[in-house]
Amino acid sequence: MIKVLLGPNGAGKSTYLRQLMGIETGRINSAMAMVFQEPLLFDLTVFENVALGLKFRKDKTIADKVENWLKKLGIEHLKQRRALTLSGGEAQKTALARALVLEPKTLLLDEPFANLDIPSQLQLRLELKTIIIEHHIPTIWVTHNKEEALAIGEHLMIMINRQIVQEGALKDVLQKPASKEIALFLGIDNIFQGAVTQANGRFFFKNERIGFEVVALAKNNTWAIVHPEDIILSSQPLTGTSARNCLAGRIQALTPKGLTYNVTINAGETFQVNITRVSVEEMGLTPGKAIYLIFKATAVEVI
Amino acid sequence: MEIIEIIILTFKVSGCALICSIVLGGGLGFFVALNNFTGKKQAIAIINTGMGLPPVVVGLLVLLFLWRGGPLGFMELIYTPIAMVIAQIILATPIIAGLTMAAIQAVPEKMKWQAAALGARGWNLVWLLAKETKSSLLAAVMAGFGGIISEVGAVMMVGGNIRGQTRVLTTSIVLESQKGNINQAIILGLVLITLSFSVNCCLTLIQQRARK
């Protein structure tokens, strides 16, 4: 299983990995192997670099294991090359082989491709992910990039200020961030700061620009999230539905996003709404047009 | 021929002193660079000071210790080649230790993390770092050798420049020039330079091959 450790720069992700590895204390956990952001190859041949860990462990079948992993990573032809003459991608593959050859119980990856160009990043990420899944290697993969996190794994750990503040299935974390810091870091759309007030057994989220009904306990200084795909757009105010909220607004911009459109609407606060291309065409949506936003009280996340 | 005897003795004394200094200085340099202990800063300061020890002061100290009435006088080492080797070791060890320490400390911390993560410890770690810094370590050896081969003050004091026993190239150059045998002194000087040049040439070749 791949656990993705996601957090902003300076959150302490690398330090956390070094702690797991035992580098910080000097008591190395030999069941783990780690790949850093830079290849950190020694001035030896590719083969010798990959063999280092096994050599230190006095392994009996060094040559076979090394050859095997060089082959799997497609760098067998480089084995006699001096490591310092490799390209960035080749060097990082060598670093990966050097960790994988140890057959670690846990593989620690500290943004292993961050220094490569984007095409190499994408390709190597895919290759490595395939290898990890094929060989069932438990992995902790650090990244500060949300898109990369989505591409890598199904299990997400969020680290902010040296603490793992949320951990769980990727979908759950994106849907239900545990705090506003997490939501802001994840770049979640339609997140508003305000307060929840209670009246006649109903709850309302309010700030000076907007107000809508929610289902949550009263809290001061709280945050509300309405996911862009949970909002219905309507040309007229809609009645006779179970949706509790109908806000009037005006379209500011339409941004195509694959098969869907991102509609930016000002309704006191700025909303992002995700709808299909067909809806945009049929409703004749253009910037400047007045529009109603409809969403359920139960669709609002209050954190 | 007396000059052959002098060259051989120079080689023996310098070679012994160099080997001992490499072992002691290299070991000390690695130890200080790789370990954290209280007084590390002071140790580094002492080694760095040692890199610039005035040879005559070292000669004086060794003389005081080895003198017949001195604390180590019973060993009867004064005015022997061994006394000269001891003085040269004291001079060259800090040079090699200081440069080794600097070379190992200059290895980026991330490289050391990587080495640790791979399980490099003890002699394995020393081997890996020595390979990584081999040019700098050879430069340390060359600096140590340079100090030893050109040294005159200390060996003169503790060796006594005794003909056939403790006379080496540097001391005989001093002697011959004082006696007014300038031609003899120049020849000895050329021999010394040639000797020093050829040893450093070999070391440089090894160093530059390592860089390739």
mmCIF file of C-alpha atoms in Angstrom, chain B residues 40-110:
data_model
loop_
_atom_site.group_PDB
_atom_site.id
_atom_site.type_symbol
_atom_site.label_atom_id
_atom_site.label_comp_id
_atom_site.label_asym_id
_atom_site.label_seq_id
_atom_site.Cartn_x
_atom_site.Cartn_y
_atom_site.Cartn_z
ATOM 1 C CA LYS B 40 34.925 18.731 19.923
ATOM 2 C CA LYS B 41 35.364 22.429 19.150
ATOM 3 C CA GLN B 42 38.422 22.592 21.388
ATOM 4 C CA ALA B 43 39.840 19.461 19.749
ATOM 5 C CA ILE B 44 39.388 21.043 16.319
ATOM 6 C CA ALA B 45 41.058 24.243 17.525
ATOM 7 C CA ILE B 46 44.017 22.250 18.879
ATOM 8 C CA ILE B 47 44.410 20.319 15.621
ATOM 9 C CA ASN B 48 44.217 23.515 13.589
ATOM 10 C CA THR B 49 46.825 25.142 15.818
ATOM 11 C CA GLY B 50 48.975 22.036 15.422
ATOM 12 C CA MET B 51 48.958 22.538 11.664
ATOM 13 C CA GLY B 52 51.170 25.564 12.166
ATOM 14 C CA LEU B 53 53.476 24.345 14.937
ATOM 15 C CA PRO B 54 56.946 25.968 14.743
ATOM 16 C CA PRO B 55 59.350 23.066 14.071
ATOM 17 C CA VAL B 56 62.035 24.377 16.400
ATOM 18 C CA VAL B 57 59.572 24.450 19.282
ATOM 19 C CA VAL B 58 58.603 20.857 18.536
ATOM 20 C CA GLY B 59 62.290 19.991 18.373
ATOM 21 C CA LEU B 60 62.848 21.650 21.728
ATOM 22 C CA LEU B 61 59.955 19.748 23.323
ATOM 23 C CA VAL B 62 61.077 16.386 21.971
ATOM 24 C CA LEU B 63 64.594 17.204 23.101
ATOM 25 C CA LEU B 64 63.396 17.975 26.629
ATOM 26 C CA PHE B 65 61.483 14.692 26.835
ATOM 27 C CA LEU B 66 64.198 12.505 25.345
ATOM 28 C CA TRP B 67 67.172 14.187 26.995
ATOM 29 C CA ARG B 68 69.183 11.884 29.210
ATOM 30 C CA GLY B 69 67.758 13.557 32.303
ATOM 31 C CA GLY B 70 64.296 13.915 30.788
ATOM 32 C CA PRO B 71 61.169 11.840 31.544
ATOM 33 C CA LEU B 72 61.815 9.492 28.604
ATOM 34 C CA GLY B 73 65.593 9.688 28.796
ATOM 35 C CA PHE B 74 65.880 6.018 29.846
ATOM 36 C CA MET B 75 64.831 5.010 26.315
ATOM 37 C CA GLU B 76 68.087 6.475 24.998
ATOM 38 C CA LEU B 77 66.484 7.798 21.837
ATOM 39 C CA ILE B 78 68.101 11.203 21.689
ATOM 40 C CA TYR B 79 70.285 11.724 18.620
ATOM 41 C CA THR B 80 68.837 8.662 16.870
ATOM 42 C CA PRO B 81 66.751 8.453 13.679
ATOM 43 C CA ILE B 82 63.783 7.414 15.864
ATOM 44 C CA ALA B 83 63.899 10.762 17.659
ATOM 45 C CA MET B 84 63.772 12.469 14.259
ATOM 46 C CA VAL B 85 60.794 10.351 13.225
ATOM 47 C CA ILE B 86 59.010 11.275 16.458
ATOM 48 C CA ALA B 87 59.549 14.993 15.883
ATOM 49 C CA GLN B 88 58.327 14.738 12.298
ATOM 50 C CA ILE B 89 55.244 12.761 13.353
ATOM 51 C CA ILE B 90 54.360 15.524 15.811
ATOM 52 C CA LEU B 91 54.701 18.065 13.006
ATOM 53 C CA ALA B 92 52.865 16.188 10.253
ATOM 54 C CA THR B 93 50.056 14.496 12.185
ATOM 55 C CA PRO B 94 48.070 17.693 12.838
ATOM 56 C CA ILE B 95 48.452 18.722 9.192
ATOM 57 C CA ILE B 96 47.044 15.429 7.935
ATOM 58 C CA ALA B 97 44.403 15.331 10.695
ATOM 59 C CA GLY B 98 43.234 18.878 9.998
ATOM 60 C CA LEU B 99 42.962 18.402 6.234
ATOM 61 C CA THR B 100 41.283 14.984 6.618
ATOM 62 C CA MET B 101 38.799 16.454 9.081
ATOM 63 C CA ALA B 102 38.019 19.318 6.713
ATOM 64 C CA ALA B 103 37.540 16.909 3.794
ATOM 65 C CA ILE B 104 35.138 14.665 5.728
ATOM 66 C CA GLN B 105 33.236 17.607 7.165
ATOM 67 C CA ALA B 106 32.839 19.013 3.663
ATOM 68 C CA VAL B 107 30.885 15.931 2.544
ATOM 69 C CA PRO B 108 27.287 17.204 2.310
ATOM 70 C CA GLU B 109 25.139 16.165 5.234
ATOM 71 C CA LYS B 110 22.656 14.527 2.864
#
